[in-house]
Each structure stands twice: as C-alpha cells, then as structure tokens.
Amino acid sequence: MSAPERIPPRSVTPPPDTAELLARGELTVRGRIREASNAALYCTVAYDGREAACVYKPVAGERPLWDFPDGTLAQREVAAWEVSEATGWGLVPPTVLREGPYGEGMCQLWIEATPDAELLALVDAQEPEPGWKAIGFAEVGEGRTALLVHADDERLRRLAVLDAVLNNADRKGGHLLPTGDGRLYGIDHGVTFNAENKLRTLLWGWAGEPLTQEALDVLESLRKDLAEGGTLAARLAPLITGAELDATRARVAALLTSRTHPEPSGEWPAIPWPPV
C-alpha cells in the first residue's frame, strides 16, 4: 500500500449550474438502488440542453428513526451540502430539495467512483504502515482480528472535520467516493445535525491530533457564516431546527477552542455498523 498523494481542494468541480439542473430539470426514474436503507432511485435529470445522472430520495420512502424526526432526512442531506459548499472543500455532491415523481425529496448528482482507490484496508499488523491511520481492531473470523486502517489522506482529513461539524452519525466506507480526477466525495448525510452528540465514523485516525491551519481557517469562516444573520445560517434555517442550528454553532466553537480533532465520547458507538 502506498501513501496517497496530497490533493488540493476543488481540483475539479461540477459546473456552477449543476444545482439549477438538479432543481429544475425533468426527473426520470431509471431504477432503484437496492442496497440503500431508504428508498433511493437512480434517475436522469434534463434541463436546457443538459442531462446528468442523479439520485432521488423521496421523503415518502424514508424509514422512521427513533432519534430523528420523521420526514427530515432529505432536508439534512441538503443542509450537509450547504455546509460543505461553505467550507470551500466541495466534499458533498450538489444536492437540492425538489418535487419528484414520488413527492418531495432530495436530488443529488450521481458520482462515478473509482473502485480500486485505496482508502480503507484490513492489515495483519499491530500498527499501521506509514501513510495510514489506525481505526481499531476488527474480528475477521475464526477468532482472528485485523487492524482496520484508513489512508492518511488530506481529503479524508477534511471530511473528518466536516463530519465533526455535521455531527455525522453514519460515516461508513461505502459513503466515500473517490473519483478518477482526484476528487473525494462523501454521500448519505441523512443522519446528521442531531442536537445530541452522535458522531460515528471510520475516520478516527486523527482523533486528538491538532487540526490543520487550513481546517482552523475554514472553521473560523463557518463560525461567522453561522452567526445570527449569517449567509449559511439563513440557508440552514429552513432545513434543520433552531436547536440543531445552535448545536452546529456549538460544535464549530468547540473545535476552534480545542483546536484538535474530536475523540470518541464513549456515550455512543464510535464506529458505524456495518462499517462498509
């Protein structure tokens, strides 16, 4: 395994009018993504001579959760994209809330991932090799354990910071989409923004380590944008509750105070299951 190279933010970006295409285009359902826990439909969207593949998740297809209000997952997906855009890192594909064939839902640009990109691995070792970060030990059958590691990749590190802001309760390996142009996207942000601490992720490799100066600069910018009257605060207000918006502000402030990546709280399972 070789260490991934450093990737600058926004090496390639979707066209600036992608959100308009998703919001206003004609949505045609092509199939269902069966692996998804909630209804997720593979679609095409066409508008003003442009067409793109996308994912449409209708609110009507959301399964009730005991710790999130019913019918709010689509809004949280859009809110996650809004925060991602405010960071300038572009880690979440363009996502909008719109009407579709099965009612209101979220519509997100489809991302073609590179299947052979090495971001996660199980290794028969006690410590990770250079260029990798330890997550923890996992049972692999017949009483054996292996060390689960993720790449020491700047893109993943940015995503770990974003997840801490979003309070992402479900950052699995299958939600990481590296692309052939060097970008990395995170998807499936329905269980985010809870007012209680619910961070569950595979990206614990930097837990307790100092945040980069880049991350601190981004967090300071977010703090300003999330303040009363701020641009981001106004964009999030229709999507999450007032208590959840206040909790997001508090998480950003806590990260700026500690200046370190968060560590597992012990009050909530730290790693999602299944991890992939």
Short mmCIF file of C-alpha atoms in Angstrom, two decimals:
data_model
loop_
_atom_site.label_atom_id
_atom_site.label_comp_id
_atom_site.label_asym_id
_atom_site.label_seq_id
_atom_site.Cartn_x
_atom_site.Cartn_y
_atom_site.Cartn_z
CA MET A 1 0.00 0.00 0.00
CA SER A 2 1.40 3.37 -0.95
CA ALA A 3 0.56 6.67 0.75
CA PRO A 4 -1.97 8.71 -1.27
CA GLU A 5 -0.66 11.97 -2.65
CA ARG A 6 -1.82 15.32 -1.31
CA ILE A 7 -4.82 16.61 -3.26
CA PRO A 8 -5.66 20.33 -3.27
CA PRO A 9 -9.27 21.32 -2.59
CA ARG A 10 -11.57 21.63 -5.58
CA SER A 11 -9.14 20.22 -8.16
CA VAL A 12 -12.17 19.70 -10.42
CA THR A 13 -15.67 20.95 -9.69
CA PRO A 14 -19.11 20.27 -11.16
CA PRO A 15 -20.38 23.02 -13.47
CA PRO A 16 -21.71 26.00 -11.48
CA ASP A 17 -25.25 25.50 -12.76
CA THR A 18 -25.46 21.86 -11.61
CA ALA A 19 -27.74 22.76 -8.69
CA GLU A 20 -30.11 24.52 -11.13
CA LEU A 21 -30.11 21.45 -13.38
CA LEU A 22 -30.99 19.22 -10.41
CA ALA A 23 -33.68 21.58 -9.11
CA ARG A 24 -35.42 22.50 -12.35
CA GLY A 25 -34.75 19.62 -14.71
CA GLU A 26 -37.17 16.90 -15.76
CA LEU A 27 -36.58 13.92 -13.47
CA THR A 28 -36.86 10.44 -14.99
CA VAL A 29 -36.54 7.36 -12.78
CA ARG A 30 -34.30 4.69 -14.31
CA GLY A 31 -34.03 2.19 -11.45
CA ARG A 32 -33.76 1.62 -7.71
CA ILE A 33 -30.59 1.38 -5.65
CA ARG A 34 -31.38 -1.77 -3.68
CA GLU A 35 -28.50 -1.50 -1.21
CA ALA A 36 -29.88 1.73 0.27
CA SER A 37 -31.68 1.52 3.63
CA ASN A 38 -34.24 4.12 2.49
CA ALA A 39 -35.82 4.50 -0.94
CA ALA A 40 -33.09 5.70 -3.31
CA LEU A 41 -33.80 5.97 -7.02
CA TYR A 42 -31.27 6.23 -9.83
CA CYS A 43 -32.51 8.92 -12.23
CA THR A 44 -31.57 11.21 -15.04
CA VAL A 45 -32.38 14.90 -14.98
CA ALA A 46 -32.57 17.07 -18.10
CA TYR A 47 -32.84 20.85 -18.42
CA ASP A 48 -31.93 23.45 -21.04
CA GLY A 49 -29.97 21.03 -23.20
CA ARG A 50 -28.07 19.43 -20.33
CA GLU A 51 -28.55 16.00 -18.79
CA ALA A 52 -26.97 14.29 -15.80
CA ALA A 53 -27.38 11.18 -13.71
CA CYS A 54 -28.61 11.70 -10.18
CA VAL A 55 -30.01 10.06 -7.05
CA TYR A 56 -33.54 10.93 -5.91
CA LYS A 57 -34.58 10.03 -2.36
CA PRO A 58 -38.26 10.82 -1.76
CA VAL A 59 -39.28 11.75 1.77
CA ALA A 60 -42.12 9.22 1.44
CA GLY A 61 -39.52 6.44 1.24
CA GLU A 62 -37.72 7.34 4.48
CA ARG A 63 -37.87 4.77 7.28
CA PRO A 64 -38.75 6.20 10.71
CA LEU A 65 -35.82 6.53 13.12
CA TRP A 66 -36.13 6.68 16.89
CA ASP A 67 -33.64 9.56 17.26
CA PHE A 68 -34.52 11.78 14.27
CA PRO A 69 -37.85 13.45 13.46
CA ASP A 70 -39.81 11.65 10.73
CA GLY A 71 -39.55 13.02 7.20
CA THR A 72 -36.43 15.14 7.74
CA LEU A 73 -33.60 13.11 6.19
CA ALA A 74 -33.82 14.75 2.77
CA GLN A 75 -33.52 18.22 4.30
CA ARG A 76 -30.46 17.10 6.27
CA GLU A 77 -28.79 15.86 3.08
CA VAL A 78 -29.29 19.29 1.54
CA ALA A 79 -28.06 21.02 4.71
CA ALA A 80 -24.88 18.90 4.60
CA TRP A 81 -24.23 20.09 1.04
CA GLU A 82 -24.77 23.71 2.10
CA VAL A 83 -22.16 23.37 4.85
CA SER A 84 -19.77 21.58 2.52
CA GLU A 85 -20.08 24.40 0.00
CA ALA A 86 -19.45 26.97 2.73
CA THR A 87 -16.16 25.26 3.60
CA GLY A 88 -14.92 25.60 0.02
CA TRP A 89 -13.84 21.96 0.07
CA GLY A 90 -16.67 20.69 -2.13
CA LEU A 91 -16.85 17.33 -0.37
CA VAL A 92 -20.58 16.68 -0.91
CA PRO A 93 -22.05 16.37 -4.42
CA PRO A 94 -24.54 19.10 -5.40
CA THR A 95 -27.81 18.34 -3.59
CA VAL A 96 -31.20 20.06 -3.75
CA LEU A 97 -34.69 19.63 -2.32
CA ARG A 98 -37.34 19.30 -5.02
CA GLU A 99 -40.58 17.68 -6.11
CA GLY A 100 -40.24 14.41 -7.98
CA PRO A 101 -42.36 11.51 -9.24
CA TYR A 102 -42.93 10.31 -5.67
CA GLY A 103 -43.24 13.66 -3.96
CA GLU A 104 -40.71 15.95 -2.32
CA GLY A 105 -37.24 14.56 -1.84
CA MET A 106 -33.58 15.24 -2.17
CA CYS A 107 -31.88 15.09 -5.56
CA GLN A 108 -28.11 14.66 -5.69
CA LEU A 109 -25.64 14.50 -8.57
CA TRP A 110 -24.56 10.91 -9.28
CA ILE A 111 -20.83 10.37 -8.72
CA GLU A 112 -18.90 7.66 -10.56
CA ALA A 113 -16.39 6.32 -8.05
CA THR A 114 -13.01 4.76 -8.80
CA PRO A 115 -13.39 1.20 -7.46
CA ASP A 116 -9.69 0.46 -6.97
CA ALA A 117 -8.84 3.55 -4.88
CA GLU A 118 -7.25 2.53 -1.57
CA LEU A 119 -8.80 4.45 1.30
CA LEU A 120 -9.59 1.64 3.78
CA ALA A 121 -7.84 -1.64 4.48
CA LEU A 122 -7.58 -4.53 6.93
CA VAL A 123 -3.97 -5.39 7.74
CA ASP A 124 -2.38 -8.17 9.75
CA ALA A 125 -0.33 -5.88 11.98
CA GLN A 126 -0.39 -4.12 15.33
CA GLU A 127 0.48 -0.69 13.91
CA PRO A 128 -0.35 0.98 10.59
CA GLU A 129 2.28 1.44 7.91
CA PRO A 130 3.45 4.96 7.01
CA GLY A 131 0.72 6.76 5.09
CA TRP A 132 -2.08 5.03 7.03
CA LYS A 133 -4.01 5.70 10.23
CA ALA A 134 -5.37 3.13 12.67
CA ILE A 135 -9.11 2.95 13.32
CA GLY A 136 -9.17 -0.13 15.55
CA PHE A 137 -9.14 -3.91 15.54
CA ALA A 138 -11.90 -5.89 13.87
CA GLU A 139 -12.86 -9.56 14.04
CA VAL A 140 -12.27 -11.28 10.71
CA GLY A 141 -13.45 -14.78 11.58
CA GLU A 142 -12.21 -17.90 13.36
CA GLY A 143 -11.14 -15.86 16.37
CA ARG A 144 -8.75 -13.75 14.31
CA THR A 145 -8.52 -9.97 14.37
CA ALA A 146 -7.04 -7.48 11.93
CA LEU A 147 -6.22 -3.82 12.16
CA LEU A 148 -8.67 -1.59 10.31
CA VAL A 149 -6.89 1.43 8.82
CA HIS A 150 -7.72 4.39 6.62
CA ALA A 151 -5.42 6.38 4.38
CA ASP A 152 -3.59 9.37 5.83
CA ASP A 153 -5.15 11.40 3.05
CA GLU A 154 -5.77 15.15 3.21
CA ARG A 155 -9.15 14.68 1.53
CA LEU A 156 -10.24 12.26 4.25
CA ARG A 157 -8.94 14.62 6.91
CA ARG A 158 -11.08 17.44 5.56
CA LEU A 159 -14.05 15.09 5.53
CA ALA A 160 -13.37 14.16 9.16
CA VAL A 161 -13.59 17.86 10.06
CA LEU A 162 -16.78 18.29 8.05
CA ASP A 163 -18.32 15.25 9.75
CA ALA A 164 -17.49 16.71 13.16
CA VAL A 165 -19.35 19.89 12.20
CA LEU A 166 -22.30 17.95 10.75
CA ASN A 167 -22.40 15.51 13.69
CA ASN A 168 -22.50 12.70 11.13
CA ALA A 169 -23.86 9.53 12.74
CA ASP A 170 -23.06 7.23 9.81
CA ARG A 171 -19.73 7.74 8.03
CA LYS A 172 -19.20 4.30 6.52
CA GLY A 173 -16.62 3.19 4.00
CA GLY A 174 -19.29 2.83 1.32
CA HIS A 175 -20.09 6.51 1.71
CA LEU A 176 -16.64 7.52 0.44
CA LEU A 177 -16.49 8.11 -3.32
CA PRO A 178 -13.04 8.83 -4.78
CA THR A 179 -13.13 9.78 -8.45
CA GLY A 180 -10.75 9.42 -11.34
CA ASP A 181 -9.98 13.15 -11.37
CA GLY A 182 -8.58 13.06 -7.82
CA ARG A 183 -11.68 14.31 -6.01
CA LEU A 184 -13.27 12.68 -2.98
CA TYR A 185 -16.97 12.94 -2.16
CA GLY A 186 -18.93 11.87 0.87
CA ILE A 187 -22.56 10.83 0.46
CA ASP A 188 -25.54 9.69 2.59
CA HIS A 189 -25.91 12.54 5.09
CA GLY A 190 -29.45 11.86 6.24
CA VAL A 191 -28.50 11.24 9.87
CA THR A 192 -26.68 14.49 10.58
CA PHE A 193 -27.22 17.67 12.62
CA ASN A 194 -28.72 15.96 15.66
CA ALA A 195 -28.58 18.27 18.69
CA GLU A 196 -27.07 15.39 20.72
CA ASN A 197 -23.54 14.10 20.13
CA LYS A 198 -23.87 11.18 17.68
CA LEU A 199 -20.62 11.23 15.73
CA ARG A 200 -20.00 7.75 14.31
CA THR A 201 -17.29 7.40 11.71
CA LEU A 202 -14.47 5.32 10.32
CA LEU A 203 -12.28 8.42 10.19
CA TRP A 204 -10.93 8.36 13.76
CA GLY A 205 -7.28 8.19 12.70
CA TRP A 206 -6.64 11.83 13.63
CA ALA A 207 -8.59 11.74 16.92
CA GLY A 208 -6.93 14.05 19.45
CA GLU A 209 -4.41 15.40 16.93
CA PRO A 210 -4.12 19.14 16.25
CA LEU A 211 -6.33 20.49 13.48
CA THR A 212 -4.50 21.83 10.45
CA GLN A 213 -4.30 25.58 9.99
CA GLU A 214 -6.43 25.16 6.88
CA ALA A 215 -9.16 23.50 8.97
CA LEU A 216 -8.98 26.21 11.62
CA ASP A 217 -9.36 28.90 8.95
CA VAL A 218 -12.37 27.09 7.49
CA LEU A 219 -13.95 26.68 10.93
CA GLU A 220 -13.48 30.38 11.69
CA SER A 221 -15.20 31.22 8.42
CA LEU A 222 -18.04 28.83 9.29
CA ARG A 223 -18.44 30.46 12.70
CA LYS A 224 -19.02 33.81 11.02
CA ASP A 225 -21.38 32.36 8.40
CA LEU A 226 -23.38 30.52 11.08
CA ALA A 227 -23.88 33.57 13.30
CA GLU A 228 -27.28 35.22 13.52
CA GLY A 229 -27.82 36.95 10.17
CA GLY A 230 -25.06 34.94 8.51
CA THR A 231 -25.47 33.58 5.00
CA LEU A 232 -25.10 29.94 5.98
CA ALA A 233 -27.40 30.33 8.98
CA ALA A 234 -30.11 31.65 6.66
CA ARG A 235 -29.66 28.75 4.25
CA LEU A 236 -29.81 26.14 7.03
CA ALA A 237 -32.78 27.63 8.90
CA PRO A 238 -35.45 26.06 6.61
CA LEU A 239 -33.69 22.68 6.67
CA ILE A 240 -32.94 21.92 10.34
CA THR A 241 -34.44 23.00 13.66
CA GLY A 242 -33.35 26.02 15.65
CA ALA A 243 -31.90 23.73 18.33
CA GLU A 244 -29.93 21.83 15.70
CA LEU A 245 -28.59 25.06 14.22
CA ASP A 246 -27.49 26.20 17.69
CA ALA A 247 -25.82 22.82 18.23
CA THR A 248 -23.95 23.20 14.93
CA ARG A 249 -22.68 26.58 16.08
CA ALA A 250 -21.60 25.00 19.37
CA ARG A 251 -19.69 22.20 17.60
CA VAL A 252 -17.80 24.70 15.46
CA ALA A 253 -16.97 26.79 18.54
CA ALA A 254 -15.79 23.68 20.43
CA LEU A 255 -13.49 22.66 17.59
CA LEU A 256 -12.00 26.16 17.48
CA THR A 257 -11.50 26.09 21.25
CA SER A 258 -9.88 22.64 21.40
CA ARG A 259 -8.01 23.08 18.09
CA THR A 260 -7.95 19.29 17.86
CA HIS A 261 -9.86 16.58 16.05
CA PRO A 262 -12.63 15.18 18.28
CA GLU A 263 -12.26 11.87 20.10
CA PRO A 264 -14.97 9.26 20.70
CA SER A 265 -17.20 10.37 23.56
CA GLY A 266 -17.90 6.91 24.94
CA GLU A 267 -21.59 7.82 25.10
CA TRP A 268 -22.40 6.50 21.62
CA PRO A 269 -20.92 3.70 19.45
CA ALA A 270 -17.94 5.31 17.76
CA ILE A 271 -17.91 3.21 14.59
CA PRO A 272 -20.98 2.61 12.39
CA TRP A 273 -22.17 -0.93 11.73
CA PRO A 274 -21.69 -2.42 9.29
CA PRO A 275 -18.54 -0.32 8.72
CA VAL A 276 -18.77 -0.55 4.93
#
